[in-house]
Each structure stands twice: as C-alpha cells, then as structure tokens.
Amino acid sequence: MDEEYDVIVLGTGLTECILSGIMSVKGKKVLHMDRNSYYGGESASITPLEDLYKRFNLPGSPPESMGRGRDWNVDLIPKFLMANGQLVKMLLYTEVTRYLDFKVVEGSYVYKKGKIYKVPSTETEALASNLLSFMEKNRYRKLLQRVALYDENDSSTWDGFDPKKTTMRNMYEKCNLGKDVMDFTGHALALYRTDDYLDQPCLETINRIKLYSESLARYGKSPYLYPLYGLGELPQGFARLSAIYGGTYMLNKPIEEIVMENGRVVGVKSEGEVARCKQLICDPSYVSDRVKKVGQVIRVICILGHPIKTIANVNSCQIIIPQNQVNRKSDIYICMISHAHNVAAQGKYIAIISTTVETSDPEKEIQPALNLLEPVEQKFVCISDMYLPVDLGTETQIFISRTYDATTHFETTCDDIKDIYRRMTGIDLDFEEMKRKQNDIFGEDEQKETK
C-alpha cells in the first residue's frame, strides 16, 4: 500500500465506483478502499436476510415463512434505472452490461384522491386513462404532442414561446391544464420532487418528459429497468471495470487519516501505512468536517406476502404520491420488486417507501404509502441525514459525493458524477471517453485466442 496513486477513492457506493471505473479507463492509477467488508456502501444490497435484521437491530432471526436467507438481496436505497437515462448510457459505453441482467419494471403509477392510476405517457394511454376527464384528455394529448415535436435547436417547434424564458406554469396555462394534470405531469413524468419547477423555464421539464417518453418507448411497460439480484450489482460491475484497467481494491480497510500538506490532500493513512495520491474521491461519511447537513430522508423497507393489492398481477412497479395529494412539500415514492428479480424468497415482495423528511414525526409522514401496502409482514425503518460538500474541492483536491436523495431514479446521481468529474479534470464528461478500447475487454479476446 505504500505507493503513489493518481486517485484514491474511499467508499464503494455507486457514485464512487463509477468514478473509479472512469478514471481507470482513462489510464489513471487508482486505489479504492472501503471500511466495510462488502461493496456498495449506502447503495448496497444486503444478503442474507439475517444480516438485514442485524443491521436494523431487530431481535431474533427471520421467521421460517421468509424462506432461505440467501434468497434475499434487499436494497438499502430504492431506485430504478431510466431505460434511456444517463446511467444506462454509462453501462452501455463501458460494457458493464456484460456483468448484469435487467428486467423491465412492469408499471408506473400515480396516486390521486386515495386511488392508484397508471401514468398515461402516450397519446393512446391519455385517451384511455380514468385519471383524466374527457376535456383534460384532449388538452393533455396536445401537451404530449407539443413536447414530442419540440427540438431545442429548431425554433419553429417552439410553438410561439421561448423554452428558456417561458415558465412551466405559463406552459400549463397555455394548454389550459388543471391542477391534477399538472401534478402527475410534473411529478410522475418529469419526476420532480417539489413544485419549485413551476416557476422555472420550461426547457428542463420538456427534456425530462421527453426522457420519460423515450425510456418508455424502448420496452413498453414502463420507462424503468431493474438489475437481477439487486442494485448492489451496479457498484460491483463498475468496480470490476476499474480492476480490469489496473485499479486496486481493498475492503475492510479502516481509514485513520486523510493526510494534507499545504492545504491539499497528499495521501490516506490506514493501519499505519500511507498511500500517497494527487486527488481523493470519497462519500460524506469519510469527511464529516467537510460536509454540511441539508436535510433527511426516511426509507421504509417493507416485506410483503402479496403484490400491492390495488395493482393487479405485477411483480414490480413504482407508485408516486404527489405532494399536493397528501398536503406535503415533497413527493412520497414506493418501489416494489419481488422474487421475480432474485431479491426475495418465492412468493415474497419488497416494497420500499422513501421521501424527504418534513416534520418531527417522519413515520407519520409516510403513512399514506404504508396504507397502500397493508398487510406488511416486516418493516425496517431508516432515517438518513443528507449531506453536501462545503466546497468544490478544487483547492484541496478532495472531491466529495452527495448523499443519495429520495428520488427513485439515478439521474441526480449521474449529475453528481458528471459534476465531480468536471471539477477533477476541468472538462465535461464525454460518454465516448468511457468506451473500452477493443483490445481492453479484460483480455477476453486474448483469452479466447489462447484456448
């Protein structure tokens, strides 16, 4: 370990593992360490089930009705992948997809006045949906048509308004759309957590709706994908990419000190040894004096013996409860997966609720979501602090990732990855640069030739 590296990475969360992989592909000498004995950090999948009980300090062991403990891989952070989103592009460009198998999530739903409705995201679905009145269907269809035709570089598609100046609220008003339609468009399609977007230029919302529609068009049932055996497979896939390009991995490594000289990081001390480096990437848990708390997220893992009752015959889905439906400032999310994804015992389902904490009684805040899941066989409640770095890291060369938010997709995580990369290198991340060189596929071609 007493060597010099270009980059040292602390923590094996998804953000850290993707950056480690990218830096390794670019030819950097990378050392990646984690104090834990497993990959994934806060984005790990816990197996066996007994370990989940221990993690949440539940007494005793799981009941026999839960099946074999090894059949469970329970995500700590509930998220899906947008089929045409940034993370899927990263997986494809780096060919990490060869280590993973995915299933399409079977449906995306939205909560309105105590009932669950499928999110209408195409003109055909909009016309058939019970979520909309007859008049709203036609207006909403026109909005989708306008978004589908929109081209940022062709002003003839802007329909008389400037997307960089016109607010989304103005666009809704122009389409004569009511509050309920605004709710599910902004929260279930554009996937905003709050209503702040309404008074911002509509360009970002248009692009978000286009991403949802393009992702949906790829597979049909929903815009979301989920990896077999859980989200913990994602950081492991990128860790393997880094290792292929010479990255060194060490688990179970206690970090004793981040060594500084003249205000810049020069190394990391572990078990009496110092590994020197030019740059450091880490999650907030390794540098508590360099981050600030910006809120909390509550996540509740629920084990069910049934699918969600109001949705027939699906093994996976997302439900969004828009803030206005339950008098909140931010949305509540439910992700459900099951034995069909090799994350639970046969006949069992895992539903994970998440939202931003707004009161001193977080569990009461998620009660509307819990009501949709009853009966629950076992639940595991986690309230996590959210942290942001206090500086950009350009002076210290310590680059700190953001805590995972309450959203059920990875777009904000990918934005953080691109932001850290830009600060580290001074240039924007070009997905083309993430491509493996043809003769670098883990020597796989060479291995075939020697057989």
CSV table of C-alpha atoms in Angstrom, one decimal:
chain,number,residue,atom,x,y,z
A,1,MET,CA,0.0,0.0,0.0
A,2,ASP,CA,3.0,2.3,0.4
A,3,GLU,CA,2.7,3.5,-3.2
A,4,GLU,CA,1.7,6.7,-5.0
A,5,TYR,CA,-1.6,6.8,-6.9
A,6,ASP,CA,-3.2,9.4,-9.2
A,7,VAL,CA,-6.5,8.9,-7.4
A,8,ILE,CA,-7.6,7.3,-4.1
A,9,VAL,CA,-11.3,6.5,-3.7
A,10,LEU,CA,-12.9,6.0,-0.3
A,11,GLY,CA,-16.2,4.1,-0.2
A,12,THR,CA,-17.7,1.7,-2.7
A,13,GLY,CA,-21.1,3.4,-3.3
A,14,LEU,CA,-22.3,3.6,-6.9
A,15,THR,CA,-21.0,7.2,-7.4
A,16,GLU,CA,-17.6,6.3,-6.2
A,17,CYS,CA,-17.4,3.0,-8.2
A,18,ILE,CA,-18.4,4.7,-11.4
A,19,LEU,CA,-15.8,7.5,-11.0
A,20,SER,CA,-13.2,4.9,-10.1
A,21,GLY,CA,-14.0,3.0,-13.3
A,22,ILE,CA,-13.9,6.1,-15.4
A,23,MET,CA,-10.6,7.2,-14.0
A,24,SER,CA,-9.1,3.7,-14.5
A,25,VAL,CA,-10.3,3.6,-18.1
A,26,LYS,CA,-8.6,7.0,-18.7
A,27,GLY,CA,-5.3,5.5,-17.6
A,28,LYS,CA,-5.2,6.8,-14.0
A,29,LYS,CA,-3.6,4.7,-11.3
A,30,VAL,CA,-6.5,4.1,-8.8
A,31,LEU,CA,-6.6,2.7,-5.3
A,32,HIS,CA,-10.1,2.1,-4.0
A,33,MET,CA,-10.7,1.4,-0.3
A,34,ASP,CA,-13.8,0.8,1.9
A,35,ARG,CA,-14.1,0.4,5.7
A,36,ASN,CA,-16.9,-2.1,5.1
A,37,SER,CA,-16.5,-5.8,4.2
A,38,TYR,CA,-18.9,-5.5,1.3
A,39,TYR,CA,-19.3,-3.4,-1.8
A,40,GLY,CA,-22.0,-0.7,-2.2
A,41,GLY,CA,-21.8,1.5,0.9
A,42,GLU,CA,-25.2,3.1,1.3
A,43,SER,CA,-26.3,1.7,-2.1
A,44,ALA,CA,-25.6,-1.9,-1.1
A,45,SER,CA,-28.0,-4.8,-1.4
A,46,ILE,CA,-28.0,-6.8,1.9
A,47,THR,CA,-27.8,-10.5,1.9
A,48,PRO,CA,-28.6,-12.9,3.6
A,49,LEU,CA,-31.8,-11.7,5.3
A,50,GLU,CA,-30.4,-12.4,8.7
A,51,ASP,CA,-27.8,-9.5,8.1
A,52,LEU,CA,-30.7,-7.1,7.4
A,53,TYR,CA,-32.2,-8.0,10.8
A,54,LYS,CA,-28.9,-7.4,12.4
A,55,ARG,CA,-28.3,-4.1,10.6
A,56,PHE,CA,-31.6,-2.7,11.9
A,57,ASN,CA,-31.1,-4.2,15.4
A,58,LEU,CA,-34.2,-6.4,15.2
A,59,PRO,CA,-34.2,-9.2,17.8
A,60,GLY,CA,-34.2,-12.9,16.8
A,61,SER,CA,-34.0,-14.3,13.3
A,62,PRO,CA,-36.3,-14.1,10.3
A,63,PRO,CA,-39.3,-16.5,10.6
A,64,GLU,CA,-39.3,-19.6,8.6
A,65,SER,CA,-42.1,-18.2,6.4
A,66,MET,CA,-39.5,-15.8,4.9
A,67,GLY,CA,-37.7,-18.8,3.3
A,68,ARG,CA,-33.9,-19.1,2.9
A,69,GLY,CA,-31.9,-16.1,4.0
A,70,ARG,CA,-29.7,-16.4,0.9
A,71,ASP,CA,-32.6,-15.9,-1.4
A,72,TRP,CA,-32.8,-12.3,-0.3
A,73,ASN,CA,-30.9,-9.3,-1.7
A,74,VAL,CA,-32.5,-6.2,-0.1
A,75,ASP,CA,-31.6,-2.7,-1.4
A,76,LEU,CA,-30.9,0.0,1.1
A,77,ILE,CA,-31.6,2.7,-1.4
A,78,PRO,CA,-34.7,2.2,-3.6
A,79,LYS,CA,-34.1,3.3,-7.2
A,80,PHE,CA,-34.8,2.2,-10.8
A,81,LEU,CA,-32.9,3.0,-14.0
A,82,MET,CA,-34.5,5.1,-16.7
A,83,ALA,CA,-34.2,3.0,-19.8
A,84,ASN,CA,-32.9,5.9,-21.9
A,85,GLY,CA,-31.2,7.7,-19.0
A,86,GLN,CA,-27.6,8.6,-18.1
A,87,LEU,CA,-26.8,5.5,-16.0
A,88,VAL,CA,-27.9,3.1,-18.8
A,89,LYS,CA,-25.7,5.0,-21.2
A,90,MET,CA,-22.7,4.7,-18.8
A,91,LEU,CA,-23.4,1.0,-18.5
A,92,LEU,CA,-23.5,0.6,-22.3
A,93,TYR,CA,-20.5,2.7,-23.1
A,94,THR,CA,-18.3,0.9,-20.5
A,95,GLU,CA,-19.8,-2.5,-21.4
A,96,VAL,CA,-20.5,-3.1,-17.7
A,97,THR,CA,-23.8,-4.5,-19.0
A,98,ARG,CA,-22.0,-7.8,-19.7
A,99,TYR,CA,-21.9,-8.4,-15.9
A,100,LEU,CA,-25.6,-7.6,-15.3
A,101,ASP,CA,-29.1,-8.8,-16.3
A,102,PHE,CA,-32.1,-6.5,-16.2
A,103,LYS,CA,-35.8,-6.7,-16.1
A,104,VAL,CA,-38.3,-4.1,-17.2
A,105,VAL,CA,-40.3,-2.7,-14.3
A,106,GLU,CA,-43.9,-3.6,-15.0
A,107,GLY,CA,-45.7,-0.3,-14.4
A,108,SER,CA,-45.5,3.3,-13.2
A,109,TYR,CA,-48.5,4.6,-11.2
A,110,VAL,CA,-49.6,7.8,-9.6
A,111,TYR,CA,-51.8,8.4,-6.5
A,112,LYS,CA,-54.9,10.6,-6.8
A,113,LYS,CA,-57.6,11.1,-4.1
A,114,GLY,CA,-56.9,7.7,-2.4
A,115,LYS,CA,-56.7,5.7,-5.6
A,116,ILE,CA,-53.9,4.4,-7.9
A,117,TYR,CA,-53.8,5.1,-11.6
A,118,LYS,CA,-51.4,4.1,-14.3
A,119,VAL,CA,-49.4,7.0,-15.5
A,120,PRO,CA,-50.5,8.0,-19.0
A,121,SER,CA,-47.4,8.9,-21.0
A,122,THR,CA,-48.5,8.4,-24.6
A,123,GLU,CA,-51.4,9.9,-26.5
A,124,THR,CA,-53.2,6.5,-26.6
A,125,GLU,CA,-52.9,6.0,-22.9
A,126,ALA,CA,-54.0,9.5,-22.2
A,127,LEU,CA,-57.2,9.0,-24.2
A,128,ALA,CA,-57.9,5.7,-22.3
A,129,SER,CA,-57.0,6.8,-18.8
A,130,ASN,CA,-59.5,7.2,-16.0
A,131,LEU,CA,-57.2,9.7,-14.4
A,132,LEU,CA,-58.4,12.4,-16.8
A,133,SER,CA,-61.7,13.9,-17.6
A,134,PHE,CA,-62.9,14.0,-21.2
A,135,MET,CA,-61.8,17.6,-21.8
A,136,GLU,CA,-58.5,17.1,-19.9
A,137,LYS,CA,-57.6,14.1,-22.2
A,138,ASN,CA,-57.6,16.2,-25.3
A,139,ARG,CA,-55.6,19.1,-23.7
A,140,TYR,CA,-53.1,16.6,-22.2
A,141,ARG,CA,-52.7,14.9,-25.6
A,142,LYS,CA,-51.9,18.3,-27.2
A,143,LEU,CA,-49.2,18.9,-24.5
A,144,LEU,CA,-47.6,15.5,-25.2
A,145,GLN,CA,-47.7,16.3,-29.0
A,146,ARG,CA,-46.0,19.6,-28.4
A,147,VAL,CA,-43.3,18.0,-26.2
A,148,ALA,CA,-42.7,15.2,-28.7
A,149,LEU,CA,-42.2,17.7,-31.6
A,150,TYR,CA,-40.0,20.0,-29.6
A,151,ASP,CA,-36.4,20.5,-30.8
A,152,GLU,CA,-34.2,22.8,-28.8
A,153,ASN,CA,-32.3,23.8,-31.9
A,154,ASP,CA,-35.3,24.4,-34.1
A,155,SER,CA,-37.3,27.5,-33.1
A,156,SER,CA,-40.1,26.5,-35.5
A,157,THR,CA,-41.0,23.7,-33.0
A,158,TRP,CA,-41.3,26.1,-30.0
A,159,ASP,CA,-45.0,26.9,-30.8
A,160,GLY,CA,-44.6,30.6,-30.2
A,161,PHE,CA,-42.8,30.5,-26.8
A,162,ASP,CA,-39.2,30.6,-25.7
A,163,PRO,CA,-38.5,27.5,-23.6
A,164,LYS,CA,-35.6,29.2,-21.9
A,165,LYS,CA,-37.8,32.1,-20.7
A,166,THR,CA,-41.3,30.8,-20.5
A,167,THR,CA,-42.1,29.1,-17.2
A,168,MET,CA,-43.7,25.7,-16.9
A,169,ARG,CA,-46.6,27.3,-15.1
A,170,ASN,CA,-47.2,29.5,-18.2
A,171,MET,CA,-47.0,26.5,-20.5
A,172,TYR,CA,-49.6,24.6,-18.4
A,173,GLU,CA,-51.8,27.7,-18.5
A,174,LYS,CA,-51.4,28.0,-22.3
A,175,CYS,CA,-52.5,24.3,-22.6
A,176,ASN,CA,-55.4,25.1,-20.2
A,177,LEU,CA,-54.4,22.1,-17.9
A,178,GLY,CA,-55.9,21.8,-14.4
A,179,LYS,CA,-54.0,21.2,-11.1
A,180,ASP,CA,-54.4,17.4,-11.1
A,181,VAL,CA,-52.9,17.1,-14.6
A,182,MET,CA,-50.1,19.5,-13.6
A,183,ASP,CA,-49.5,17.2,-10.6
A,184,PHE,CA,-48.9,14.0,-12.4
A,185,THR,CA,-47.1,15.6,-15.4
A,186,GLY,CA,-44.6,17.3,-13.2
A,187,HIS,CA,-44.2,14.6,-10.6
A,188,ALA,CA,-44.9,11.3,-12.4
A,189,LEU,CA,-43.5,12.1,-15.8
A,190,ALA,CA,-40.9,14.9,-15.2
A,191,LEU,CA,-40.2,13.3,-11.8
A,192,TYR,CA,-39.8,16.5,-9.8
A,193,ARG,CA,-40.0,16.1,-6.0
A,194,THR,CA,-41.4,19.5,-5.3
A,195,ASP,CA,-43.4,22.3,-7.2
A,196,ASP,CA,-40.4,24.6,-7.4
A,197,TYR,CA,-40.1,23.7,-11.2
A,198,LEU,CA,-43.3,25.6,-12.0
A,199,ASP,CA,-41.7,29.0,-11.9
A,200,GLN,CA,-38.6,28.0,-13.7
A,201,PRO,CA,-38.0,27.9,-17.5
A,202,CYS,CA,-39.9,25.0,-19.1
A,203,LEU,CA,-36.9,23.7,-21.0
A,204,GLU,CA,-35.8,21.3,-18.3
A,205,THR,CA,-39.3,20.0,-17.8
A,206,ILE,CA,-39.7,19.4,-21.5
A,207,ASN,CA,-36.4,17.4,-21.6
A,208,ARG,CA,-37.5,15.4,-18.6
A,209,ILE,CA,-40.8,14.4,-20.1
A,210,LYS,CA,-39.0,13.5,-23.4
A,211,LEU,CA,-36.6,11.3,-21.4
A,212,TYR,CA,-39.6,9.6,-19.7
A,213,SER,CA,-41.3,9.0,-23.1
A,214,GLU,CA,-38.1,7.8,-24.9
A,215,SER,CA,-37.4,5.4,-22.0
A,216,LEU,CA,-41.0,4.1,-22.1
A,217,ALA,CA,-40.7,3.6,-25.9
A,218,ARG,CA,-37.8,1.3,-25.5
A,219,TYR,CA,-39.6,-1.5,-23.7
A,220,GLY,CA,-43.3,-0.5,-23.5
A,221,LYS,CA,-44.4,-1.5,-19.9
A,222,SER,CA,-42.7,1.3,-18.1
A,223,PRO,CA,-39.6,3.6,-18.6
A,224,TYR,CA,-37.7,1.8,-15.8
A,225,LEU,CA,-35.2,-1.1,-15.6
A,226,TYR,CA,-34.0,-3.1,-12.5
A,227,PRO,CA,-31.0,-5.4,-12.2
A,228,LEU,CA,-31.5,-9.0,-11.2
A,229,TYR,CA,-30.0,-9.7,-7.7
A,230,GLY,CA,-30.4,-6.1,-6.6
A,231,LEU,CA,-28.9,-2.6,-7.1
A,232,GLY,CA,-25.8,-3.8,-5.3
A,233,GLU,CA,-24.8,-5.4,-8.5
A,234,LEU,CA,-24.2,-2.0,-10.1
A,235,PRO,CA,-21.3,-0.7,-8.0
A,236,GLN,CA,-19.7,-4.2,-8.2
A,237,GLY,CA,-19.9,-4.1,-12.0
A,238,PHE,CA,-18.1,-0.7,-12.1
A,239,ALA,CA,-15.6,-2.0,-9.5
A,240,ARG,CA,-14.8,-4.8,-11.9
A,241,LEU,CA,-14.3,-2.4,-14.7
A,242,SER,CA,-11.8,-0.4,-12.6
A,243,ALA,CA,-10.0,-3.6,-11.7
A,244,ILE,CA,-9.8,-4.6,-15.4
A,245,TYR,CA,-7.9,-1.4,-16.0
A,246,GLY,CA,-5.5,-1.9,-13.1
A,247,GLY,CA,-7.5,-0.4,-10.2
A,248,THR,CA,-6.6,-1.8,-6.8
A,249,TYR,CA,-9.4,-2.7,-4.4
A,250,MET,CA,-9.2,-3.1,-0.6
A,251,LEU,CA,-12.2,-3.9,1.6
A,252,ASN,CA,-12.2,-3.9,5.4
A,253,LYS,CA,-9.7,-1.0,5.5
A,254,PRO,CA,-10.2,1.4,8.4
A,255,ILE,CA,-9.3,4.9,7.4
A,256,GLU,CA,-7.2,6.6,10.1
A,257,GLU,CA,-6.3,9.9,8.5
A,258,ILE,CA,-6.6,11.9,5.3
A,259,VAL,CA,-3.1,13.4,5.0
A,260,MET,CA,-2.8,17.0,4.0
A,261,GLU,CA,0.1,19.2,3.1
A,262,ASN,CA,-0.2,23.0,2.4
A,263,GLY,CA,-4.0,22.7,2.2
A,264,ARG,CA,-4.0,19.9,-0.4
A,265,VAL,CA,-4.5,16.1,0.0
A,266,VAL,CA,-1.4,14.1,-0.4
A,267,GLY,CA,-2.4,10.7,0.9
A,268,VAL,CA,-4.6,8.4,3.1
A,269,LYS,CA,-3.4,6.6,6.2
A,270,SER,CA,-4.7,3.1,7.0
A,271,GLU,CA,-3.4,0.6,9.5
A,272,GLY,CA,-0.2,2.6,10.0
A,273,GLU,CA,0.6,2.8,6.2
A,274,VAL,CA,0.2,5.8,4.0
A,275,ALA,CA,-0.8,5.6,0.3
A,276,ARG,CA,0.0,8.8,-1.4
A,277,CYS,CA,-2.3,10.5,-4.0
A,278,LYS,CA,-2.9,13.5,-6.1
A,279,GLN,CA,-6.6,13.5,-5.8
A,280,LEU,CA,-9.2,11.9,-3.5
A,281,ILE,CA,-12.8,10.9,-4.1
A,282,CYS,CA,-15.0,9.9,-1.1
A,283,ASP,CA,-18.5,9.8,0.2
A,284,PRO,CA,-19.5,12.2,3.1
A,285,SER,CA,-19.0,9.6,5.8
A,286,TYR,CA,-15.2,9.8,5.4
A,287,VAL,CA,-15.0,13.6,5.8
A,288,SER,CA,-17.6,14.7,8.3
A,289,ASP,CA,-15.7,18.0,8.8
A,290,ARG,CA,-16.0,18.9,5.1
A,291,VAL,CA,-19.8,18.4,4.6
A,292,LYS,CA,-23.0,20.2,5.7
A,293,LYS,CA,-26.3,18.6,6.6
A,294,VAL,CA,-29.1,19.7,4.2
A,295,GLY,CA,-32.0,17.5,5.4
A,296,GLN,CA,-33.1,14.0,6.0
A,297,VAL,CA,-34.6,11.1,4.0
A,298,ILE,CA,-36.8,8.4,5.5
A,299,ARG,CA,-36.8,5.0,3.8
A,300,VAL,CA,-39.0,2.1,5.0
A,301,ILE,CA,-38.3,-1.4,3.6
A,302,CYS,CA,-41.5,-3.5,3.8
A,303,ILE,CA,-41.6,-7.3,3.2
A,304,LEU,CA,-44.9,-8.4,1.8
A,305,GLY,CA,-46.5,-11.7,1.1
A,306,HIS,CA,-48.5,-10.2,-1.7
A,307,PRO,CA,-48.3,-7.7,-4.5
A,308,ILE,CA,-49.7,-4.3,-3.9
A,309,LYS,CA,-53.4,-5.0,-3.8
A,310,THR,CA,-54.7,-2.0,-5.8
A,311,ILE,CA,-52.5,-3.0,-8.8
A,312,ALA,CA,-53.3,-6.4,-10.3
A,313,ASN,CA,-50.8,-9.0,-11.3
A,314,VAL,CA,-47.5,-7.1,-11.3
A,315,ASN,CA,-44.2,-8.2,-9.8
A,316,SER,CA,-42.6,-4.8,-9.9
A,317,CYS,CA,-43.8,-1.2,-10.1
A,318,GLN,CA,-43.3,2.4,-9.0
A,319,ILE,CA,-46.0,4.5,-7.3
A,320,ILE,CA,-45.6,8.2,-6.9
A,321,ILE,CA,-47.8,10.1,-4.3
A,322,PRO,CA,-47.6,13.7,-5.4
A,323,GLN,CA,-47.0,16.2,-2.6
A,324,ASN,CA,-50.3,18.1,-3.2
A,325,GLN,CA,-52.3,14.9,-2.8
A,326,VAL,CA,-51.2,14.5,0.8
A,327,ASN,CA,-50.6,18.1,1.8
A,328,ARG,CA,-46.8,17.9,1.7
A,329,LYS,CA,-44.0,19.9,0.1
A,330,SER,CA,-42.3,16.8,-1.4
A,331,ASP,CA,-43.5,13.6,-3.0
A,332,ILE,CA,-43.6,10.1,-1.5
A,333,TYR,CA,-42.3,7.2,-3.6
A,334,ILE,CA,-42.9,3.5,-3.5
A,335,CYS,CA,-40.7,1.0,-5.4
A,336,MET,CA,-41.8,-2.6,-5.4
A,337,ILE,CA,-39.8,-5.6,-6.6
A,338,SER,CA,-40.1,-9.3,-5.9
A,339,HIS,CA,-38.9,-12.9,-6.2
A,340,ALA,CA,-39.0,-12.4,-9.9
A,341,HIS,CA,-35.9,-10.3,-9.6
A,342,ASN,CA,-34.0,-12.8,-7.5
A,343,VAL,CA,-34.1,-10.4,-4.5
A,344,ALA,CA,-36.7,-12.2,-2.3
A,345,ALA,CA,-37.9,-15.7,-1.5
A,346,GLN,CA,-40.5,-17.3,-3.7
A,347,GLY,CA,-43.9,-15.6,-3.3
A,348,LYS,CA,-42.4,-12.6,-1.4
A,349,TYR,CA,-42.3,-8.9,-2.4
A,350,ILE,CA,-40.2,-6.0,-1.2
A,351,ALA,CA,-41.8,-2.5,-1.3
A,352,ILE,CA,-39.6,0.4,-0.2
A,353,ILE,CA,-41.1,3.8,0.7
A,354,SER,CA,-38.9,6.9,0.5
A,355,THR,CA,-39.4,10.7,1.0
A,356,THR,CA,-37.8,13.8,2.2
A,357,VAL,CA,-38.4,14.3,5.9
A,358,GLU,CA,-40.5,17.5,6.6
A,359,THR,CA,-41.7,17.1,10.3
A,360,SER,CA,-40.5,15.7,13.6
A,361,ASP,CA,-42.6,12.6,13.0
A,362,PRO,CA,-41.2,11.0,9.8
A,363,GLU,CA,-43.0,7.7,10.2
A,364,LYS,CA,-46.4,9.5,10.3
A,365,GLU,CA,-45.4,11.3,7.0
A,366,ILE,CA,-45.2,8.0,5.1
A,367,GLN,CA,-48.5,6.6,6.5
A,368,PRO,CA,-50.4,7.2,3.2
A,369,ALA,CA,-47.9,4.9,1.5
A,370,LEU,CA,-48.0,2.3,4.2
A,371,ASN,CA,-51.7,2.2,3.9
A,372,LEU,CA,-51.4,1.1,0.3
A,373,LEU,CA,-49.1,-1.9,1.2
A,374,GLU,CA,-51.1,-3.5,4.1
A,375,PRO,CA,-50.7,-6.1,5.4
A,376,VAL,CA,-46.9,-5.7,6.0
A,377,GLU,CA,-45.1,-8.8,7.3
A,378,GLN,CA,-42.0,-6.9,8.5
A,379,LYS,CA,-40.7,-3.4,8.1
A,380,PHE,CA,-37.3,-1.8,8.5
A,381,VAL,CA,-37.2,2.0,9.1
A,382,CYS,CA,-34.1,4.1,8.3
A,383,ILE,CA,-33.9,7.9,8.7
A,384,SER,CA,-30.7,9.2,7.0
A,385,ASP,CA,-29.1,12.6,7.1
A,386,MET,CA,-28.4,14.2,3.7
A,387,TYR,CA,-25.0,15.9,3.2
A,388,LEU,CA,-23.4,18.2,0.6
A,389,PRO,CA,-19.7,19.1,0.4
A,390,VAL,CA,-18.9,22.6,1.8
A,391,ASP,CA,-16.6,23.5,-1.1
A,392,LEU,CA,-15.9,22.4,-4.7
A,393,GLY,CA,-12.7,20.5,-3.8
A,394,THR,CA,-10.6,22.3,-6.4
A,395,GLU,CA,-8.2,23.7,-3.8
A,396,THR,CA,-7.9,20.7,-1.5
A,397,GLN,CA,-8.3,18.2,-4.4
A,398,ILE,CA,-10.8,16.3,-2.1
A,399,PHE,CA,-14.0,15.6,-4.1
A,400,ILE,CA,-17.0,14.5,-2.1
A,401,SER,CA,-20.1,12.9,-3.4
A,402,ARG,CA,-23.6,13.9,-2.4
A,403,THR,CA,-25.8,11.7,-0.2
A,404,TYR,CA,-28.4,9.8,-2.3
A,405,ASP,CA,-31.7,11.6,-2.4
A,406,ALA,CA,-35.3,10.3,-2.1
A,407,THR,CA,-35.9,10.1,-5.9
A,408,THR,CA,-36.5,6.6,-7.3
A,409,HIS,CA,-34.1,7.0,-10.3
A,410,PHE,CA,-30.4,7.6,-10.8
A,411,GLU,CA,-30.5,10.8,-12.9
A,412,THR,CA,-29.5,13.1,-9.9
A,413,THR,CA,-26.7,10.6,-9.0
A,414,CYS,CA,-25.4,10.8,-12.6
A,415,ASP,CA,-25.5,14.6,-12.5
A,416,ASP,CA,-23.3,14.4,-9.4
A,417,ILE,CA,-20.9,12.1,-11.1
A,418,LYS,CA,-20.6,14.5,-14.1
A,419,ASP,CA,-20.1,17.4,-11.7
A,420,ILE,CA,-17.3,15.8,-9.8
A,421,TYR,CA,-15.6,14.7,-13.0
A,422,ARG,CA,-15.8,18.3,-14.3
A,423,ARG,CA,-14.2,19.6,-11.1
A,424,MET,CA,-11.5,17.0,-11.1
A,425,THR,CA,-10.5,17.3,-14.7
A,426,GLY,CA,-11.6,20.8,-15.8
A,427,ILE,CA,-13.6,19.3,-18.7
A,428,ASP,CA,-17.1,17.8,-19.2
A,429,LEU,CA,-17.5,14.1,-19.1
A,430,ASP,CA,-17.8,12.7,-22.7
A,431,PHE,CA,-19.5,9.3,-22.7
A,432,GLU,CA,-17.4,8.4,-25.7
A,433,GLU,CA,-14.3,8.5,-23.5
A,434,MET,CA,-15.9,5.9,-21.3
A,435,LYS,CA,-15.7,3.3,-24.1
A,436,ARG,CA,-13.4,0.4,-23.6
A,437,LYS,CA,-10.7,0.0,-26.1
A,438,GLN,CA,-11.4,-3.0,-28.3
A,439,ASN,CA,-8.3,-4.8,-27.0
A,440,ASP,CA,-9.0,-4.0,-23.4
A,441,ILE,CA,-12.1,-6.2,-22.8
A,442,PHE,CA,-10.4,-7.8,-19.8
A,443,GLY,CA,-8.1,-9.6,-22.2
A,444,GLU,CA,-11.2,-11.6,-23.1
A,445,ASP,CA,-10.3,-11.7,-26.8
A,446,GLU,CA,-6.8,-12.8,-25.9
A,447,GLN,CA,-8.2,-15.5,-23.6
A,448,LYS,CA,-10.3,-16.8,-26.5
A,449,GLU,CA,-7.2,-17.0,-28.7
A,450,THR,CA,-5.2,-19.0,-26.2
A,451,LYS,CA,-7.8,-21.7,-25.8
